[in-house]
C-alpha cells in the first residue's frame, strides 16, 4: 500500500467518532426520545461524514487543525440531545472524541497490517470486515465498563476544573498521537508508517485509560459527597426530632398542670358563665390530648411539631396512622423518613396561592403483610417522574433531591421501596416495606 492509501478513510473516522458520541450521549439524561433522538443521530452522522470528506485531503498541521472541527461536531449531539450541565457535556465529549480516535486507529492499523501481507484484502468489503467488528467490540466493552456506574453518570456534577482537565488531557493525547503524521523530526515521532501507527494507537489507548481513571475518581468523589449529604440530612432530621421532643415534653407538662388547675377551679366556682368558660377550656385541652396519639412516641413527636408549624402557616395536615406498626424501625430512620416526607409536602403546598388548597394527608397502615406509608399533598407544578422519582423543578438543578434519596435509602434498608406519582393536582409518595411474619400476624 502507498502512504496515501494507508491514511484512515474519512468515512471510517466519521463512523468511529459517531459511535463513540452515541455511547456517551445515551448515558446522560436526554431531552429527546424515540424517533426524534434517532433523527438527531442520523443528522449528526451525515454532518460528520460530510465534514470529514471536506478535510480528508488536508495534510500535516492543516489536517490536525481540521480535526478540531470534528471535535466540535462530536459535541453537537451533547448540546442538542442531552439535558445536563454544560461541564458534563464538554467532559463526555472529550472522552467520546478520544474513544472514537482510538477505535478508528486500532481498526485501521490491523487492516493495513493484514492488507500488506495479503493484497487481496484491499477492498471496501474487507475494510468493513475489520473496522465494524473492532468498533463494535470497543463500544460494547466501554459500554460495559460505564454501565457499572450509569446512575452516577446521570447524577454526577462535573466541576469546571475536572472538565478543563479532561479537555486538556484529550488535547494533549491528540497532539502527541499526531506528531508522527505531522513531522518526523521530533523525539517522539516514528520514522515509518508502522511506527507511526503503533504510536498513535498506543497513545490513544493510554488516553482512553487515563480519562477512564479520571472518571472513576470523579465517581468516587461523587459517592462520598452523596453519603455525606445523606448522613447530614439524617443527623439534621434526628436533631429536629430531639428538639421537637423537648418542646412536646414541656407542652405536655404544662398540659397536665392545666388539667389539674381546671379541676380545682371547677370545684371553687359556682354555676353560670364561669363554668361554661371552664367547659370550653376543657374541651380544647381534650382535643389536644387526642391529637397525634398514634401509638408510636417518635411519630407522635414528629407529627406534633409539624402540626404546630402547619397551623401557624395555614396548612391543613390530616393523619390516619397506626404508629404501633412502626415499632421495628430505628428512631433515626423514623425521624428521617417522616421528617423528610412531611418537609417536602409542606414546602410544596406552601407555594400554592390558594390557602384552601394547602392540604396534606398522611396514612400509615399494615395491609397484606406490608407496611404501607402514603403522603399526599396538593401540587400545581408539572412534575416529570422517572424511575419512580420526580425530576427536580428548582431553577438551580444542581440542588439534588436529597430528601427523597434519604427516604428511598431508609425504605431500602428495611427491604422496601419508595415511589412517587403526580396526577390530578396531587403529589403522592408511597412507601412499601415488607413485614416479618410474626409482625404481620399480630397486626392482622
mmCIF file with all atom_site columns, N, CA and C in Angstrom, residues 158-229:
data_model
loop_
_atom_site.group_PDB
_atom_site.id
_atom_site.type_symbol
_atom_site.label_atom_id
_atom_site.label_alt_id
_atom_site.label_comp_id
_atom_site.label_asym_id
_atom_site.label_entity_id
_atom_site.label_seq_id
_atom_site.pdbx_PDB_ins_code
_atom_site.Cartn_x
_atom_site.Cartn_y
_atom_site.Cartn_z
_atom_site.occupancy
_atom_site.B_iso_or_equiv
_atom_site.pdbx_formal_charge
_atom_site.auth_seq_id
_atom_site.auth_comp_id
_atom_site.auth_asym_id
_atom_site.auth_atom_id
_atom_site.pdbx_PDB_model_num
ATOM 1   N N  . UNK A 1 158 ? -19.989 17.354 37.059 1.00 0.00 ? 158 UNK A N  1
ATOM 2   C CA . UNK A 1 158 ? -18.580 17.534 36.725 1.00 0.00 ? 158 UNK A CA 1
ATOM 3   C C  . UNK A 1 158 ? -18.219 18.995 36.975 1.00 0.00 ? 158 UNK A C  1
ATOM 4   N N  . UNK A 1 159 ? -17.242 19.227 37.811 1.00 0.00 ? 159 UNK A N  1
ATOM 5   C CA . UNK A 1 159 ? -16.839 20.590 38.128 1.00 0.00 ? 159 UNK A CA 1
ATOM 6   C C  . UNK A 1 159 ? -16.107 21.215 36.942 1.00 0.00 ? 159 UNK A C  1
ATOM 7   N N  . UNK A 1 160 ? -16.076 22.547 36.866 1.00 0.00 ? 160 UNK A N  1
ATOM 8   C CA . UNK A 1 160 ? -15.315 23.191 35.788 1.00 0.00 ? 160 UNK A CA 1
ATOM 9   C C  . UNK A 1 160 ? -13.855 22.764 35.751 1.00 0.00 ? 160 UNK A C  1
ATOM 10  N N  . UNK A 1 161 ? -13.266 22.528 36.927 1.00 0.00 ? 161 UNK A N  1
ATOM 11  C CA . UNK A 1 161 ? -11.870 22.088 36.977 1.00 0.00 ? 161 UNK A CA 1
ATOM 12  C C  . UNK A 1 161 ? -11.705 20.715 36.345 1.00 0.00 ? 161 UNK A C  1
ATOM 13  N N  . UNK A 1 162 ? -12.567 19.770 36.715 1.00 0.00 ? 162 UNK A N  1
ATOM 14  C CA . UNK A 1 162 ? -12.494 18.420 36.143 1.00 0.00 ? 162 UNK A CA 1
ATOM 15  C C  . UNK A 1 162 ? -12.757 18.454 34.642 1.00 0.00 ? 162 UNK A C  1
ATOM 16  N N  . UNK A 1 163 ? -13.678 19.308 34.224 1.00 0.00 ? 163 UNK A N  1
ATOM 17  C CA . UNK A 1 163 ? -13.971 19.452 32.798 1.00 0.00 ? 163 UNK A CA 1
ATOM 18  C C  . UNK A 1 163 ? -12.740 19.948 32.050 1.00 0.00 ? 163 UNK A C  1
ATOM 19  N N  . UNK A 1 164 ? -12.070 20.982 32.608 1.00 0.00 ? 164 UNK A N  1
ATOM 20  C CA . UNK A 1 164 ? -10.873 21.530 31.961 1.00 0.00 ? 164 UNK A CA 1
ATOM 21  C C  . UNK A 1 164 ? -9.756  20.496 31.903 1.00 0.00 ? 164 UNK A C  1
ATOM 22  N N  . UNK A 1 165 ? -9.607  19.709 32.958 1.00 0.00 ? 165 UNK A N  1
ATOM 23  C CA . UNK A 1 165 ? -8.571  18.672 32.973 1.00 0.00 ? 165 UNK A CA 1
ATOM 24  C C  . UNK A 1 165 ? -8.833  17.648 31.874 1.00 0.00 ? 165 UNK A C  1
ATOM 25  N N  . UNK A 1 166 ? -10.088 17.214 31.728 1.00 0.00 ? 166 UNK A N  1
ATOM 26  C CA . UNK A 1 166 ? -10.420 16.229 30.686 1.00 0.00 ? 166 UNK A CA 1
ATOM 27  C C  . UNK A 1 166 ? -10.139 16.783 29.290 1.00 0.00 ? 166 UNK A C  1
ATOM 28  N N  . UNK A 1 167 ? -10.483 18.040 29.063 1.00 0.00 ? 167 UNK A N  1
ATOM 29  C CA . UNK A 1 167 ? -10.243 18.650 27.753 1.00 0.00 ? 167 UNK A CA 1
ATOM 30  C C  . UNK A 1 167 ? -8.747  18.746 27.473 1.00 0.00 ? 167 UNK A C  1
ATOM 31  N N  . UNK A 1 168 ? -7.963  19.153 28.476 1.00 0.00 ? 168 UNK A N  1
ATOM 32  C CA . UNK A 1 168 ? -6.517  19.271 28.290 1.00 0.00 ? 168 UNK A CA 1
ATOM 33  C C  . UNK A 1 168 ? -5.879  17.909 28.043 1.00 0.00 ? 168 UNK A C  1
ATOM 34  N N  . UNK A 1 169 ? -6.357  16.882 28.755 1.00 0.00 ? 169 UNK A N  1
ATOM 35  C CA . UNK A 1 169 ? -5.838  15.527 28.517 1.00 0.00 ? 169 UNK A CA 1
ATOM 36  C C  . UNK A 1 169 ? -6.147  15.092 27.097 1.00 0.00 ? 169 UNK A C  1
ATOM 37  N N  . UNK A 1 170 ? -7.378  15.304 26.651 1.00 0.00 ? 170 UNK A N  1
ATOM 38  C CA . UNK A 1 170 ? -7.763  14.915 25.289 1.00 0.00 ? 170 UNK A CA 1
ATOM 39  C C  . UNK A 1 170 ? -6.939  15.664 24.252 1.00 0.00 ? 170 UNK A C  1
ATOM 40  N N  . UNK A 1 171 ? -6.709  16.967 24.475 1.00 0.00 ? 171 UNK A N  1
ATOM 41  C CA . UNK A 1 171 ? -5.926  17.759 23.530 1.00 0.00 ? 171 UNK A CA 1
ATOM 42  C C  . UNK A 1 171 ? -4.489  17.278 23.479 1.00 0.00 ? 171 UNK A C  1
ATOM 43  N N  . UNK A 1 172 ? -3.897  17.024 24.637 1.00 0.00 ? 172 UNK A N  1
ATOM 44  C CA . UNK A 1 172 ? -2.522  16.541 24.692 1.00 0.00 ? 172 UNK A CA 1
ATOM 45  C C  . UNK A 1 172 ? -2.398  15.179 24.008 1.00 0.00 ? 172 UNK A C  1
ATOM 46  N N  . UNK A 1 173 ? -3.349  14.293 24.283 1.00 0.00 ? 173 UNK A N  1
ATOM 47  C CA . UNK A 1 173 ? -3.315  12.961 23.679 1.00 0.00 ? 173 UNK A CA 1
ATOM 48  C C  . UNK A 1 173 ? -3.409  13.060 22.156 1.00 0.00 ? 173 UNK A C  1
ATOM 49  N N  . UNK A 1 174 ? -4.283  13.914 21.654 1.00 0.00 ? 174 UNK A N  1
ATOM 50  C CA . UNK A 1 174 ? -4.425  14.049 20.206 1.00 0.00 ? 174 UNK A CA 1
ATOM 51  C C  . UNK A 1 174 ? -3.158  14.614 19.574 1.00 0.00 ? 174 UNK A C  1
ATOM 52  N N  . UNK A 1 175 ? -2.585  15.637 20.181 1.00 0.00 ? 175 UNK A N  1
ATOM 53  C CA . UNK A 1 175 ? -1.357  16.236 19.634 1.00 0.00 ? 175 UNK A CA 1
ATOM 54  C C  . UNK A 1 175 ? -0.219  15.224 19.632 1.00 0.00 ? 175 UNK A C  1
ATOM 55  N N  . UNK A 1 176 ? -0.047  14.537 20.745 1.00 0.00 ? 176 UNK A N  1
ATOM 56  C CA . UNK A 1 176 ? 1.053   13.577 20.854 1.00 0.00 ? 176 UNK A CA 1
ATOM 57  C C  . UNK A 1 176 ? 0.882   12.428 19.869 1.00 0.00 ? 176 UNK A C  1
ATOM 58  N N  . UNK A 1 177 ? -0.354  11.973 19.670 1.00 0.00 ? 177 UNK A N  1
ATOM 59  C CA . UNK A 1 177 ? -0.588  10.853 18.744 1.00 0.00 ? 177 UNK A CA 1
ATOM 60  C C  . UNK A 1 177 ? -0.382  11.254 17.297 1.00 0.00 ? 177 UNK A C  1
ATOM 61  N N  . UNK A 1 178 ? -0.474  12.548 16.998 1.00 0.00 ? 178 UNK A N  1
ATOM 62  C CA . UNK A 1 178 ? -0.397  13.013 15.611 1.00 0.00 ? 178 UNK A CA 1
ATOM 63  C C  . UNK A 1 178 ? 0.985   13.504 15.218 1.00 0.00 ? 178 UNK A C  1
ATOM 64  N N  . UNK A 1 179 ? 1.937   13.481 16.149 1.00 0.00 ? 179 UNK A N  1
ATOM 65  C CA . UNK A 1 179 ? 3.257   14.024 15.841 1.00 0.00 ? 179 UNK A CA 1
ATOM 66  C C  . UNK A 1 179 ? 3.902   13.328 14.656 1.00 0.00 ? 179 UNK A C  1
ATOM 67  N N  . UNK A 1 180 ? 3.790   12.021 14.616 1.00 0.00 ? 180 UNK A N  1
ATOM 68  C CA . UNK A 1 180 ? 4.456   11.264 13.548 1.00 0.00 ? 180 UNK A CA 1
ATOM 69  C C  . UNK A 1 180 ? 3.876   11.584 12.177 1.00 0.00 ? 180 UNK A C  1
ATOM 70  N N  . UNK A 1 181 ? 2.606   11.995 12.128 1.00 0.00 ? 181 UNK A N  1
ATOM 71  C CA . UNK A 1 181 ? 1.969   12.294 10.853 1.00 0.00 ? 181 UNK A CA 1
ATOM 72  C C  . UNK A 1 181 ? 2.140   13.765 10.471 1.00 0.00 ? 181 UNK A C  1
ATOM 73  N N  . UNK A 1 182 ? 2.638   14.574 11.426 1.00 0.00 ? 182 UNK A N  1
ATOM 74  C CA . UNK A 1 182 ? 2.889   15.988 11.144 1.00 0.00 ? 182 UNK A CA 1
ATOM 75  C C  . UNK A 1 182 ? 4.359   16.249 10.848 1.00 0.00 ? 182 UNK A C  1
ATOM 76  N N  . UNK A 1 183 ? 5.232   15.577 11.603 1.00 0.00 ? 183 UNK A N  1
ATOM 77  C CA . UNK A 1 183 ? 6.669   15.770 11.419 1.00 0.00 ? 183 UNK A CA 1
ATOM 78  C C  . UNK A 1 183 ? 7.406   14.552 11.958 1.00 0.00 ? 183 UNK A C  1
ATOM 79  N N  . UNK A 1 184 ? 8.442   14.154 11.249 1.00 0.00 ? 184 UNK A N  1
ATOM 80  C CA . UNK A 1 184 ? 9.273   13.025 11.707 1.00 0.00 ? 184 UNK A CA 1
ATOM 81  C C  . UNK A 1 184 ? 10.500  13.503 12.454 1.00 0.00 ? 184 UNK A C  1
ATOM 82  N N  . UNK A 1 185 ? 10.622  14.803 12.657 1.00 0.00 ? 185 UNK A N  1
ATOM 83  C CA . UNK A 1 185 ? 11.820  15.374 13.254 1.00 0.00 ? 185 UNK A CA 1
ATOM 84  C C  . UNK A 1 185 ? 11.597  15.775 14.699 1.00 0.00 ? 185 UNK A C  1
ATOM 85  N N  . UNK A 1 186 ? 10.898  14.955 15.435 1.00 0.00 ? 186 UNK A N  1
ATOM 86  C CA . UNK A 1 186 ? 10.729  15.167 16.875 1.00 0.00 ? 186 UNK A CA 1
ATOM 87  C C  . UNK A 1 186 ? 11.171  13.906 17.602 1.00 0.00 ? 186 UNK A C  1
ATOM 88  N N  . UNK A 1 187 ? 11.553  14.026 18.884 1.00 0.00 ? 187 UNK A N  1
ATOM 89  C CA . UNK A 1 187 ? 11.990  12.840 19.631 1.00 0.00 ? 187 UNK A CA 1
ATOM 90  C C  . UNK A 1 187 ? 10.891  11.790 19.793 1.00 0.00 ? 187 UNK A C  1
ATOM 91  N N  . UNK A 1 188 ? 9.634   12.170 19.562 1.00 0.00 ? 188 UNK A N  1
ATOM 92  C CA . UNK A 1 188 ? 8.525   11.255 19.800 1.00 0.00 ? 188 UNK A CA 1
ATOM 93  C C  . UNK A 1 188 ? 7.869   10.769 18.511 1.00 0.00 ? 188 UNK A C  1
ATOM 94  N N  . UNK A 1 189 ? 8.467   11.082 17.371 1.00 0.00 ? 189 UNK A N  1
ATOM 95  C CA . UNK A 1 189 ? 7.876   10.709 16.089 1.00 0.00 ? 189 UNK A CA 1
ATOM 96  C C  . UNK A 1 189 ? 8.429   9.388  15.599 1.00 0.00 ? 189 UNK A C  1
ATOM 97  N N  . UNK A 1 190 ? 7.582   8.664  14.865 1.00 0.00 ? 190 UNK A N  1
ATOM 98  C CA . UNK A 1 190 ? 8.033   7.454  14.203 1.00 0.00 ? 190 UNK A CA 1
ATOM 99  C C  . UNK A 1 190 ? 8.564   7.789  12.814 1.00 0.00 ? 190 UNK A C  1
ATOM 100 N N  . UNK A 1 191 ? 9.470   6.983  12.340 1.00 0.00 ? 191 UNK A N  1
ATOM 101 C CA . UNK A 1 191 ? 10.059  7.236  11.023 1.00 0.00 ? 191 UNK A CA 1
ATOM 102 C C  . UNK A 1 191 ? 9.419   6.397  9.933  1.00 0.00 ? 191 UNK A C  1
ATOM 103 N N  . UNK A 1 192 ? 8.612   5.398  10.305 1.00 0.00 ? 192 UNK A N  1
ATOM 104 C CA . UNK A 1 192 ? 7.906   4.571  9.331  1.00 0.00 ? 192 UNK A CA 1
ATOM 105 C C  . UNK A 1 192 ? 6.424   4.564  9.668  1.00 0.00 ? 192 UNK A C  1
ATOM 106 N N  . UNK A 1 193 ? 5.646   4.110  8.688  1.00 0.00 ? 193 UNK A N  1
ATOM 107 C CA . UNK A 1 193 ? 4.203   4.042  8.937  1.00 0.00 ? 193 UNK A CA 1
ATOM 108 C C  . UNK A 1 193 ? 3.878   3.074  10.073 1.00 0.00 ? 193 UNK A C  1
ATOM 109 N N  . UNK A 1 194 ? 4.613   1.970  10.148 1.00 0.00 ? 194 UNK A N  1
ATOM 110 C CA . UNK A 1 194 ? 4.358   1.001  11.210 1.00 0.00 ? 194 UNK A CA 1
ATOM 111 C C  . UNK A 1 194 ? 4.582   1.633  12.583 1.00 0.00 ? 194 UNK A C  1
ATOM 112 N N  . UNK A 1 195 ? 5.697   2.397  12.703 1.00 0.00 ? 195 UNK A N  1
ATOM 113 C CA . UNK A 1 195 ? 5.967   3.059  13.971 1.00 0.00 ? 195 UNK A CA 1
ATOM 114 C C  . UNK A 1 195 ? 4.915   4.129  14.264 1.00 0.00 ? 195 UNK A C  1
ATOM 115 N N  . UNK A 1 196 ? 4.534   4.878  13.234 1.00 0.00 ? 196 UNK A N  1
ATOM 116 C CA . UNK A 1 196 ? 3.526   5.926  13.430 1.00 0.00 ? 196 UNK A CA 1
ATOM 117 C C  . UNK A 1 196 ? 2.195   5.330  13.868 1.00 0.00 ? 196 UNK A C  1
ATOM 118 N N  . UNK A 1 197 ? 1.804   4.206  13.241 1.00 0.00 ? 197 UNK A N  1
ATOM 119 C CA . UNK A 1 197 ? 0.559   3.537  13.620 1.00 0.00 ? 197 UNK A CA 1
ATOM 120 C C  . UNK A 1 197 ? 0.612   3.061  15.060 1.00 0.00 ? 197 UNK A C  1
ATOM 121 N N  . UNK A 1 198 ? 1.744   2.448  15.433 1.00 0.00 ? 198 UNK A N  1
ATOM 122 C CA . UNK A 1 198 ? 1.870   1.928  16.797 1.00 0.00 ? 198 UNK A CA 1
ATOM 123 C C  . UNK A 1 198 ? 1.778   3.057  17.824 1.00 0.00 ? 198 UNK A C  1
ATOM 124 N N  . UNK A 1 199 ? 2.511   4.148  17.547 1.00 0.00 ? 199 UNK A N  1
ATOM 125 C CA . UNK A 1 199 ? 2.496   5.276  18.485 1.00 0.00 ? 199 UNK A CA 1
ATOM 126 C C  . UNK A 1 199 ? 1.087   5.831  18.621 1.00 0.00 ? 199 UNK A C  1
ATOM 127 N N  . UNK A 1 200 ? 0.426   6.037  17.472 1.00 0.00 ? 200 UNK A N  1
ATOM 128 C CA . UNK A 1 200 ? -0.906  6.619  17.507 1.00 0.00 ? 200 UNK A CA 1
ATOM 129 C C  . UNK A 1 200 ? -1.881  5.745  18.278 1.00 0.00 ? 200 UNK A C  1
ATOM 130 N N  . UNK A 1 201 ? -1.906  4.452  17.997 1.00 0.00 ? 201 UNK A N  1
ATOM 131 C CA . UNK A 1 201 ? -2.865  3.568  18.665 1.00 0.00 ? 201 UNK A CA 1
ATOM 132 C C  . UNK A 1 201 ? -2.584  3.450  20.154 1.00 0.00 ? 201 UNK A C  1
ATOM 133 N N  . UNK A 1 202 ? -1.307  3.306  20.516 1.00 0.00 ? 202 UNK A N  1
ATOM 134 C CA . UNK A 1 202 ? -0.959  3.147  21.930 1.00 0.00 ? 202 UNK A CA 1
ATOM 135 C C  . UNK A 1 202 ? -1.253  4.421  22.711 1.00 0.00 ? 202 UNK A C  1
ATOM 136 N N  . UNK A 1 203 ? -0.954  5.578  22.101 1.00 0.00 ? 203 UNK A N  1
ATOM 137 C CA . UNK A 1 203 ? -1.233  6.844  22.788 1.00 0.00 ? 203 UNK A CA 1
ATOM 138 C C  . UNK A 1 203 ? -2.737  7.023  22.994 1.00 0.00 ? 203 UNK A C  1
ATOM 139 N N  . UNK A 1 204 ? -3.521  6.698  21.975 1.00 0.00 ? 204 UNK A N  1
ATOM 140 C CA . UNK A 1 204 ? -4.978  6.811  22.126 1.00 0.00 ? 204 UNK A CA 1
ATOM 141 C C  . UNK A 1 204 ? -5.496  5.848  23.189 1.00 0.00 ? 204 UNK A C  1
ATOM 142 N N  . UNK A 1 205 ? -4.951  4.627  23.221 1.00 0.00 ? 205 UNK A N  1
ATOM 143 C CA . UNK A 1 205 ? -5.347  3.672  24.256 1.00 0.00 ? 205 UNK A CA 1
ATOM 144 C C  . UNK A 1 205 ? -5.016  4.222  25.636 1.00 0.00 ? 205 UNK A C  1
ATOM 145 N N  . UNK A 1 206 ? -3.819  4.818  25.754 1.00 0.00 ? 206 UNK A N  1
ATOM 146 C CA . UNK A 1 206 ? -3.453  5.439  27.027 1.00 0.00 ? 206 UNK A CA 1
ATOM 147 C C  . UNK A 1 206 ? -4.392  6.583  27.382 1.00 0.00 ? 206 UNK A C  1
ATOM 148 N N  . UNK A 1 207 ? -4.816  7.344  26.377 1.00 0.00 ? 207 UNK A N  1
ATOM 149 C CA . UNK A 1 207 ? -5.755  8.435  26.628 1.00 0.00 ? 207 UNK A CA 1
ATOM 150 C C  . UNK A 1 207 ? -7.089  7.934  27.132 1.00 0.00 ? 207 UNK A C  1
ATOM 151 N N  . UNK A 1 208 ? -7.589  6.858  26.522 1.00 0.00 ? 208 UNK A N  1
ATOM 152 C CA . UNK A 1 208 ? -8.852  6.269  26.976 1.00 0.00 ? 208 UNK A CA 1
ATOM 153 C C  . UNK A 1 208 ? -8.729  5.810  28.422 1.00 0.00 ? 208 UNK A C  1
ATOM 154 N N  . UNK A 1 209 ? -7.576  5.170  28.750 1.00 0.00 ? 209 UNK A N  1
ATOM 155 C CA . UNK A 1 209 ? -7.370  4.661  30.107 1.00 0.00 ? 209 UNK A CA 1
ATOM 156 C C  . UNK A 1 209 ? -7.248  5.805  31.115 1.00 0.00 ? 209 UNK A C  1
ATOM 157 N N  . UNK A 1 210 ? -6.519  6.851  30.741 1.00 0.00 ? 210 UNK A N  1
ATOM 158 C CA . UNK A 1 210 ? -6.343  7.987  31.661 1.00 0.00 ? 210 UNK A CA 1
ATOM 159 C C  . UNK A 1 210 ? -7.680  8.673  31.940 1.00 0.00 ? 210 UNK A C  1
ATOM 160 N N  . UNK A 1 211 ? -8.443  8.904  30.887 1.00 0.00 ? 211 UNK A N  1
ATOM 161 C CA . UNK A 1 211 ? -9.741  9.568  31.070 1.00 0.00 ? 211 UNK A CA 1
ATOM 162 C C  . UNK A 1 211 ? -10.704 8.691  31.864 1.00 0.00 ? 211 UNK A C  1
ATOM 163 N N  . UNK A 1 212 ? -10.616 7.371  31.672 1.00 0.00 ? 212 UNK A N  1
ATOM 164 C CA . UNK A 1 212 ? -11.478 6.484  32.447 1.00 0.00 ? 212 UNK A CA 1
ATOM 165 C C  . UNK A 1 212 ? -11.054 6.482  33.917 1.00 0.00 ? 212 UNK A C  1
ATOM 166 N N  . UNK A 1 213 ? -9.739  6.532  34.157 1.00 0.00 ? 213 UNK A N  1
ATOM 167 C CA . UNK A 1 213 ? -9.261  6.627  35.534 1.00 0.00 ? 213 UNK A CA 1
ATOM 168 C C  . UNK A 1 213 ? -9.719  7.913  36.203 1.00 0.00 ? 213 UNK A C  1
ATOM 169 N N  . UNK A 1 214 ? -9.677  9.016  35.454 1.00 0.00 ? 214 UNK A N  1
ATOM 170 C CA . UNK A 1 214 ? -10.196 10.284 35.982 1.00 0.00 ? 214 UNK A CA 1
ATOM 171 C C  . UNK A 1 214 ? -11.680 10.161 36.296 1.00 0.00 ? 214 UNK A C  1
ATOM 172 N N  . UNK A 1 215 ? -12.404 9.462  35.428 1.00 0.00 ? 215 UNK A N  1
ATOM 173 C CA . UNK A 1 215 ? -13.845 9.300  35.642 1.00 0.00 ? 215 UNK A CA 1
ATOM 174 C C  . UNK A 1 215 ? -14.125 8.493  36.907 1.00 0.00 ? 215 UNK A C  1
ATOM 175 N N  . UNK A 1 216 ? -13.342 7.467  37.151 1.00 0.00 ? 216 UNK A N  1
ATOM 176 C CA . UNK A 1 216 ? -13.534 6.676  38.369 1.00 0.00 ? 216 UNK A CA 1
ATOM 177 C C  . UNK A 1 216 ? -13.297 7.519  39.614 1.00 0.00 ? 216 UNK A C  1
ATOM 178 N N  . UNK A 1 217 ? -12.311 8.394  39.564 1.00 0.00 ? 217 UNK A N  1
ATOM 179 C CA . UNK A 1 217 ? -12.055 9.274  40.700 1.00 0.00 ? 217 UNK A CA 1
ATOM 180 C C  . UNK A 1 217 ? -13.223 10.230 40.926 1.00 0.00 ? 217 UNK A C  1
ATOM 181 N N  . UNK A 1 218 ? -13.774 10.763 39.836 1.00 0.00 ? 218 UNK A N  1
ATOM 182 C CA . UNK A 1 218 ? -14.924 11.659 39.970 1.00 0.00 ? 218 UNK A CA 1
ATOM 183 C C  . UNK A 1 218 ? -16.132 10.919 40.530 1.00 0.00 ? 218 UNK A C  1
ATOM 184 N N  . UNK A 1 219 ? -16.352 9.681  40.072 1.00 0.00 ? 219 UNK A N  1
ATOM 185 C CA . UNK A 1 219 ? -17.466 8.884  40.594 1.00 0.00 ? 219 UNK A CA 1
ATOM 186 C C  . UNK A 1 219 ? -17.296 8.615  42.083 1.00 0.00 ? 219 UNK A C  1
ATOM 187 N N  . UNK A 1 220 ? -16.065 8.305  42.481 1.00 0.00 ? 220 UNK A N  1
ATOM 188 C CA . UNK A 1 220 ? -15.794 8.032  43.888 1.00 0.00 ? 220 UNK A CA 1
ATOM 189 C C  . UNK A 1 220 ? -16.037 9.287  44.733 1.00 0.00 ? 220 UNK A C  1
ATOM 190 N N  . UNK A 1 221 ? -15.574 10.442 44.228 1.00 0.00 ? 221 UNK A N  1
ATOM 191 C CA . UNK A 1 221 ? -15.795 11.694 44.955 1.00 0.00 ? 221 UNK A CA 1
ATOM 192 C C  . UNK A 1 221 ? -17.285 12.014 45.051 1.00 0.00 ? 221 UNK A C  1
ATOM 193 N N  . UNK A 1 222 ? -18.031 11.748 43.959 1.00 0.00 ? 222 UNK A N  1
ATOM 194 C CA . UNK A 1 222 ? -19.477 11.983 43.983 1.00 0.00 ? 222 UNK A CA 1
ATOM 195 C C  . UNK A 1 222 ? -20.151 11.073 45.005 1.00 0.00 ? 222 UNK A C  1
ATOM 196 N N  . UNK A 1 223 ? -19.732 9.810  45.054 1.00 0.00 ? 223 UNK A N  1
ATOM 197 C CA . UNK A 1 223 ? -20.333 8.868  46.008 1.00 0.00 ? 223 UNK A CA 1
ATOM 198 C C  . UNK A 1 223 ? -20.074 9.312  47.443 1.00 0.00 ? 223 UNK A C  1
ATOM 199 N N  . UNK A 1 224 ? -18.867 9.781  47.713 1.00 0.00 ? 224 UNK A N  1
ATOM 200 C CA . UNK A 1 224 ? -18.559 10.254 49.072 1.00 0.00 ? 224 UNK A CA 1
ATOM 201 C C  . UNK A 1 224 ? -19.387 11.487 49.423 1.00 0.00 ? 224 UNK A C  1
ATOM 202 N N  . UNK A 1 225 ? -19.538 12.387 48.468 1.00 0.00 ? 225 UNK A N  1
ATOM 203 C CA . UNK A 1 225 ? -20.354 13.576 48.698 1.00 0.00 ? 225 UNK A CA 1
ATOM 204 C C  . UNK A 1 225 ? -21.808 13.193 48.969 1.00 0.00 ? 225 UNK A C  1
ATOM 205 N N  . UNK A 1 226 ? -22.299 12.212 48.206 1.00 0.00 ? 226 UNK A N  1
ATOM 206 C CA . UNK A 1 226 ? -23.684 11.757 48.371 1.00 0.00 ? 226 UNK A CA 1
ATOM 207 C C  . UNK A 1 226 ? -23.893 11.153 49.758 1.00 0.00 ? 226 UNK A C  1
ATOM 208 N N  . UNK A 1 227 ? -22.964 10.319 50.189 1.00 0.00 ? 227 UNK A N  1
ATOM 209 C CA . UNK A 1 227 ? -23.082 9.688  51.503 1.00 0.00 ? 227 UNK A CA 1
ATOM 210 C C  . UNK A 1 227 ? -23.036 10.731 52.607 1.00 0.00 ? 227 UNK A C  1
ATOM 211 N N  . UNK A 1 228 ? -22.134 11.699 52.451 1.00 0.00 ? 228 UNK A N  1
ATOM 212 C CA . UNK A 1 228 ? -22.019 12.763 53.459 1.00 0.00 ? 228 UNK A CA 1
ATOM 213 C C  . UNK A 1 228 ? -23.293 13.589 53.534 1.00 0.00 ? 228 UNK A C  1
ATOM 214 N N  . UNK A 1 229 ? -23.836 13.931 52.368 1.00 0.00 ? 229 UNK A N  1
ATOM 215 C CA . UNK A 1 229 ? -25.062 14.742 52.338 1.00 0.00 ? 229 UNK A CA 1
ATOM 216 C C  . UNK A 1 229 ? -26.226 13.997 52.969 1.00 0.00 ? 229 UNK A C  1
#
